[in-house]
Amino acid sequence: MSDMRLVVAGAGGRMGRTVIKAIAETDGVALAGAFEGPGSAVIGRDAGELAGVGRNSITVSGDVAALLADSDGLVDFTTPAATVALAEQSAAHGLVHIIGTTGFTAAHEKAVAAAAVRACIVRSGNMSLGVNLLAALAKQVARTLDDEFDIEIFEMHHSKKVDAPSGTALLLGAAAAAGRNVDLAEHSVRVRDGHTGARKAGDIGFASLRGGTVVGDHSVIFAGPYERIELVHKAEDRMIFARGAVKAALWARDRKPGLYSMADVLGLSEVL
């Protein structure tokens, strides 16, 4: 089988550059194009040079439609609004669409799900093996322990991250909520300030820190009477997310249209 031809959206961003590098280092895939939004300073630059892997004669373009017409899939770590627009274009071409974008509203999620009727979409708040295993563990622990154990989710990211809680924190919260068989939206507490009163049993709390160059630290804490269980993941390099995204693209290549997750890619869907 020929190499899978992938377009990278958000090619000038931290994750976009890392995905380009991951594609260069992975057998079975090839970079078909690199895309940035109109007005980006990197349009016209060599994508390989931009990613630090040497010139590859792929010029960063502002015309994603032309790139998608000659590709097999799209890897997308951009913004929710951009991802929704790209999902529609991926669906129009019947392409694989790997989405690592976070910060979605319910309306964004609905639009992506609608596009997945016509395209194979893999969307995850985190593409790494470790985090998805952590989510599986969080679900199992939450299922095992009762409301005597309070659930708190802590996350820290670099100072440039624009959404909170992180997509990974929400993924972990959703796993814990599923373990407890409750709706995360009805039980999550994302802000505490002032005189909040006592903690309500069954709540799932979130705490977000931002600073420096932290790639991503996440903890799921189960705090019970006189004991505490902590599940922890620390990301040391963005390459773990990029490699996961490329793995997802290869997995999705021959799949039927639908909305999938990294749990499906990693064979964890029965657990998560």
Short mmCIF file of C-alpha atoms in Angstrom, two decimals:
data_model
loop_
_atom_site.label_atom_id
_atom_site.label_comp_id
_atom_site.label_asym_id
_atom_site.label_seq_id
_atom_site.Cartn_x
_atom_site.Cartn_y
_atom_site.Cartn_z
CA MET A 1 0.00 0.00 0.00
CA SER A 2 1.26 3.47 -0.83
CA ASP A 3 2.09 5.97 1.89
CA MET A 4 -0.88 7.77 3.42
CA ARG A 5 -0.76 11.41 2.29
CA LEU A 6 -1.52 13.78 5.16
CA VAL A 7 -2.16 17.50 5.27
CA VAL A 8 -1.26 19.33 8.49
CA ALA A 9 -3.51 22.21 9.55
CA GLY A 10 -2.07 24.88 11.80
CA ALA A 11 1.38 24.11 10.39
CA GLY A 12 2.96 27.16 12.01
CA GLY A 13 1.83 26.33 15.55
CA ARG A 14 3.68 24.31 18.16
CA MET A 15 1.69 21.16 17.50
CA GLY A 16 1.56 21.65 13.74
CA ARG A 17 5.35 21.77 13.52
CA THR A 18 5.63 18.72 15.77
CA VAL A 19 3.16 16.75 13.61
CA ILE A 20 5.19 17.59 10.50
CA LYS A 21 8.26 16.23 12.26
CA ALA A 22 6.38 13.08 13.36
CA ILE A 23 5.24 12.43 9.78
CA ALA A 24 8.84 12.74 8.58
CA GLU A 25 9.90 10.13 11.16
CA THR A 26 7.06 7.62 10.58
CA ASP A 27 6.94 4.89 7.93
CA GLY A 28 3.75 4.62 5.91
CA VAL A 29 2.86 8.32 5.87
CA ALA A 30 3.96 11.31 3.79
CA LEU A 31 3.36 15.03 4.10
CA ALA A 32 0.97 16.07 1.31
CA GLY A 33 0.58 19.67 2.40
CA ALA A 34 0.79 22.20 5.18
CA PHE A 35 -1.93 24.75 5.85
CA GLU A 36 -2.21 27.99 7.82
CA GLY A 37 -5.00 30.53 8.12
CA PRO A 38 -5.11 33.64 5.93
CA GLY A 39 -2.60 36.28 6.96
CA SER A 40 -0.25 33.88 8.73
CA ALA A 41 3.38 34.94 8.63
CA VAL A 42 4.49 31.38 7.76
CA ILE A 43 2.54 31.09 4.49
CA GLY A 44 5.06 30.57 1.71
CA ARG A 45 7.72 29.08 3.96
CA ASP A 46 9.08 25.55 3.54
CA ALA A 47 7.20 23.26 5.94
CA GLY A 48 10.16 21.00 6.66
CA GLU A 49 12.41 23.92 7.45
CA LEU A 50 9.69 25.35 9.69
CA ALA A 51 9.48 22.06 11.60
CA GLY A 52 13.24 21.71 11.94
CA VAL A 53 13.58 18.59 9.76
CA GLY A 54 15.20 20.22 6.73
CA ARG A 55 13.69 21.52 3.52
CA ASN A 56 11.08 19.18 2.02
CA SER A 57 9.74 21.34 -0.83
CA ILE A 58 6.27 21.50 0.77
CA THR A 59 5.30 25.17 0.96
CA VAL A 60 2.87 26.28 3.67
CA SER A 61 -0.34 27.28 1.91
CA GLY A 62 -3.42 29.30 2.79
CA ASP A 63 -5.61 27.29 0.38
CA VAL A 64 -6.68 24.16 2.22
CA ALA A 65 -9.21 23.07 -0.42
CA ALA A 66 -6.47 22.57 -3.01
CA LEU A 67 -4.39 20.57 -0.53
CA LEU A 68 -7.25 18.30 0.51
CA ALA A 69 -8.05 17.45 -3.11
CA ASP A 70 -4.75 15.57 -3.33
CA SER A 71 -4.54 13.91 0.07
CA ASP A 72 -5.85 11.02 2.16
CA GLY A 73 -6.30 12.79 5.47
CA LEU A 74 -5.97 15.90 7.60
CA VAL A 75 -4.30 16.28 11.01
CA ASP A 76 -5.78 19.23 12.84
CA PHE A 77 -4.59 20.94 16.03
CA THR A 78 -6.13 24.39 15.47
CA THR A 79 -9.11 26.20 17.00
CA PRO A 80 -12.70 25.04 17.45
CA ALA A 81 -14.10 27.36 14.75
CA ALA A 82 -11.37 26.38 12.28
CA THR A 83 -11.85 22.68 13.04
CA VAL A 84 -15.59 22.85 12.35
CA ALA A 85 -14.93 24.48 8.97
CA LEU A 86 -12.19 21.95 8.17
CA ALA A 87 -14.45 19.04 9.18
CA GLU A 88 -16.99 20.12 6.59
CA GLN A 89 -14.28 20.22 3.92
CA SER A 90 -12.86 16.85 4.98
CA ALA A 91 -16.34 15.37 4.79
CA ALA A 92 -16.86 16.82 1.32
CA HIS A 93 -13.74 14.97 0.15
CA GLY A 94 -14.46 11.83 2.21
CA LEU A 95 -11.11 12.13 3.99
CA VAL A 96 -9.78 10.93 7.33
CA HIS A 97 -9.77 13.85 9.80
CA ILE A 98 -7.71 13.62 13.00
CA ILE A 99 -8.76 16.29 15.52
CA GLY A 100 -6.59 17.22 18.47
CA THR A 101 -8.20 20.63 18.90
CA THR A 102 -9.69 21.39 22.34
CA GLY A 103 -12.04 24.01 23.79
CA PHE A 104 -15.19 22.90 21.94
CA THR A 105 -18.68 24.08 22.80
CA ALA A 106 -21.70 21.80 22.45
CA ALA A 107 -22.45 23.45 19.09
CA HIS A 108 -18.95 22.73 17.83
CA GLU A 109 -19.23 19.10 18.90
CA LYS A 110 -22.59 18.76 17.13
CA ALA A 111 -21.10 20.15 13.90
CA VAL A 112 -18.15 17.73 14.03
CA ALA A 113 -20.52 14.80 14.67
CA ALA A 114 -22.57 15.84 11.64
CA ALA A 115 -19.45 15.83 9.45
CA ALA A 116 -18.56 12.36 10.71
CA VAL A 117 -21.58 10.95 8.86
CA ARG A 118 -19.52 11.42 5.68
CA ALA A 119 -15.94 11.15 6.93
CA CYS A 120 -13.88 9.07 9.32
CA ILE A 121 -13.08 11.45 12.18
CA VAL A 122 -10.91 10.62 15.19
CA ARG A 123 -11.28 13.29 17.86
CA SER A 124 -9.61 13.27 21.26
CA GLY A 125 -8.71 15.74 23.96
CA ASN A 126 -5.37 13.95 24.12
CA MET A 127 -3.66 11.72 21.57
CA SER A 128 -1.08 10.08 23.85
CA LEU A 129 -1.12 6.42 24.87
CA GLY A 130 -0.36 7.28 28.50
CA VAL A 131 -3.24 9.70 28.98
CA ASN A 132 -5.76 7.33 27.43
CA LEU A 133 -4.56 4.55 29.72
CA LEU A 134 -4.88 7.00 32.61
CA ALA A 135 -8.48 7.68 31.59
CA ALA A 136 -9.20 3.94 31.58
CA LEU A 137 -7.73 3.63 35.07
CA ALA A 138 -9.68 6.67 36.30
CA LYS A 139 -12.92 5.11 35.11
CA GLN A 140 -12.17 1.82 36.84
CA VAL A 141 -11.17 3.48 40.11
CA ALA A 142 -14.23 5.73 40.06
CA ARG A 143 -16.43 2.69 39.49
CA THR A 144 -14.82 0.87 42.40
CA LEU A 145 -14.95 3.68 44.99
CA ASP A 146 -18.15 5.24 46.32
CA ASP A 147 -18.96 8.91 47.08
CA GLU A 148 -16.84 8.76 50.23
CA PHE A 149 -13.98 9.38 47.82
CA ASP A 150 -14.05 12.87 46.33
CA ILE A 151 -12.73 13.24 42.78
CA GLU A 152 -10.51 16.20 41.89
CA ILE A 153 -8.73 16.73 38.57
CA PHE A 154 -5.64 18.92 38.45
CA GLU A 155 -3.93 20.14 35.29
CA MET A 156 -1.09 22.53 34.42
CA HIS A 157 -0.05 23.81 31.00
CA HIS A 158 2.20 26.42 29.44
CA SER A 159 1.34 30.10 29.62
CA LYS A 160 0.11 30.30 26.00
CA LYS A 161 -2.75 27.80 26.35
CA VAL A 162 -6.08 29.56 25.83
CA ASP A 163 -8.70 27.10 27.13
CA ALA A 164 -9.34 25.74 30.62
CA PRO A 165 -9.91 23.13 31.88
CA SER A 166 -7.75 21.40 29.29
CA GLY A 167 -9.27 18.95 26.86
CA THR A 168 -7.32 16.24 28.64
CA ALA A 169 -8.74 17.22 32.03
CA LEU A 170 -12.24 17.05 30.58
CA LEU A 171 -11.47 13.66 29.01
CA LEU A 172 -10.36 12.40 32.44
CA GLY A 173 -13.40 13.95 34.09
CA ALA A 174 -15.70 12.27 31.58
CA ALA A 175 -14.01 8.92 32.28
CA ALA A 176 -14.44 9.36 36.05
CA ALA A 177 -18.08 10.42 35.58
CA ALA A 178 -18.73 7.35 33.42
CA GLY A 179 -17.24 5.19 36.15
CA ARG A 180 -19.67 6.74 38.62
CA ASN A 181 -22.49 6.52 36.06
CA VAL A 182 -23.24 10.26 36.30
CA ASP A 183 -23.41 13.17 33.85
CA LEU A 184 -20.19 15.20 34.06
CA ALA A 185 -21.99 18.44 33.13
CA GLU A 186 -24.28 18.06 36.15
CA HIS A 187 -21.52 17.18 38.61
CA SER A 188 -18.46 19.20 37.57
CA VAL A 189 -17.17 22.16 39.59
CA ARG A 190 -14.78 24.29 37.57
CA VAL A 191 -14.56 27.47 39.64
CA ARG A 192 -14.12 27.98 43.38
CA ASP A 193 -13.85 31.49 44.75
CA GLY A 194 -14.95 33.16 47.96
CA HIS A 195 -17.19 31.47 50.52
CA THR A 196 -18.13 28.32 48.61
CA GLY A 197 -19.54 26.25 51.43
CA ALA A 198 -18.66 22.62 52.01
CA ARG A 199 -17.84 20.36 49.11
CA LYS A 200 -20.86 18.47 47.81
CA ALA A 201 -20.60 14.67 47.69
CA GLY A 202 -20.44 13.40 44.12
CA ASP A 203 -18.91 16.57 42.65
CA ILE A 204 -15.95 16.27 40.29
CA GLY A 205 -13.69 19.26 40.78
CA PHE A 206 -11.23 20.83 38.34
CA ALA A 207 -8.19 23.00 39.02
CA SER A 208 -6.17 24.65 36.23
CA LEU A 209 -2.71 26.21 36.42
CA ARG A 210 -0.91 28.09 33.62
CA GLY A 211 2.73 29.06 33.45
CA GLY A 212 6.09 28.70 31.78
CA THR A 213 6.61 26.04 29.15
CA VAL A 214 4.83 23.08 30.80
CA VAL A 215 3.74 20.63 28.08
CA GLY A 216 1.02 19.07 30.25
CA ASP A 217 0.67 17.69 33.78
CA HIS A 218 -2.53 15.91 34.83
CA SER A 219 -3.64 14.22 38.04
CA VAL A 220 -6.86 12.48 38.98
CA ILE A 221 -7.15 12.51 42.77
CA PHE A 222 -9.51 10.28 44.76
CA ALA A 223 -9.57 11.71 48.29
CA GLY A 224 -11.29 9.54 50.88
CA PRO A 225 -11.36 9.20 54.67
CA TYR A 226 -7.73 9.11 55.81
CA GLU A 227 -6.32 8.02 52.45
CA ARG A 228 -5.80 9.39 48.96
CA ILE A 229 -5.22 7.75 45.57
CA GLU A 230 -3.53 9.82 42.85
CA LEU A 231 -3.22 8.87 39.18
CA VAL A 232 -0.65 11.06 37.44
CA HIS A 233 0.56 11.69 33.89
CA LYS A 234 3.32 14.14 32.94
CA ALA A 235 3.95 14.94 29.28
CA GLU A 236 7.59 15.79 28.61
CA ASP A 237 7.44 16.39 24.85
CA ARG A 238 4.65 17.29 22.39
CA MET A 239 5.90 14.49 20.17
CA ILE A 240 3.80 11.99 22.16
CA PHE A 241 0.65 13.77 20.92
CA ALA A 242 1.93 14.07 17.36
CA ARG A 243 2.88 10.41 17.15
CA GLY A 244 -0.52 9.48 18.54
CA ALA A 245 -2.22 11.59 15.88
CA VAL A 246 -0.24 9.94 13.09
CA LYS A 247 -1.02 6.51 14.55
CA ALA A 248 -4.70 7.48 14.58
CA ALA A 249 -4.54 8.51 10.92
CA LEU A 250 -3.05 5.18 9.87
CA TRP A 251 -5.65 3.31 11.95
CA ALA A 252 -8.50 5.32 10.38
CA ARG A 253 -7.38 4.95 6.78
CA ASP A 254 -9.72 2.11 5.85
CA ARG A 255 -12.44 2.72 8.43
CA LYS A 256 -16.03 3.55 7.64
CA PRO A 257 -17.26 7.11 8.26
CA GLY A 258 -17.98 7.80 11.90
CA LEU A 259 -16.79 9.64 14.97
CA TYR A 260 -14.05 7.72 16.78
CA SER A 261 -11.73 8.40 19.71
CA MET A 262 -8.23 7.41 20.73
CA ALA A 263 -9.84 4.73 22.88
CA ASP A 264 -10.93 3.09 19.61
CA VAL A 265 -7.47 3.50 18.08
CA LEU A 266 -5.76 1.97 21.11
CA GLY A 267 -8.30 -0.82 21.65
CA LEU A 268 -9.58 0.69 24.89
CA SER A 269 -13.15 1.40 23.77
CA GLU A 270 -14.59 -1.40 25.93
CA VAL A 271 -12.88 0.11 28.97
CA LEU A 272 -13.65 3.76 28.20
#
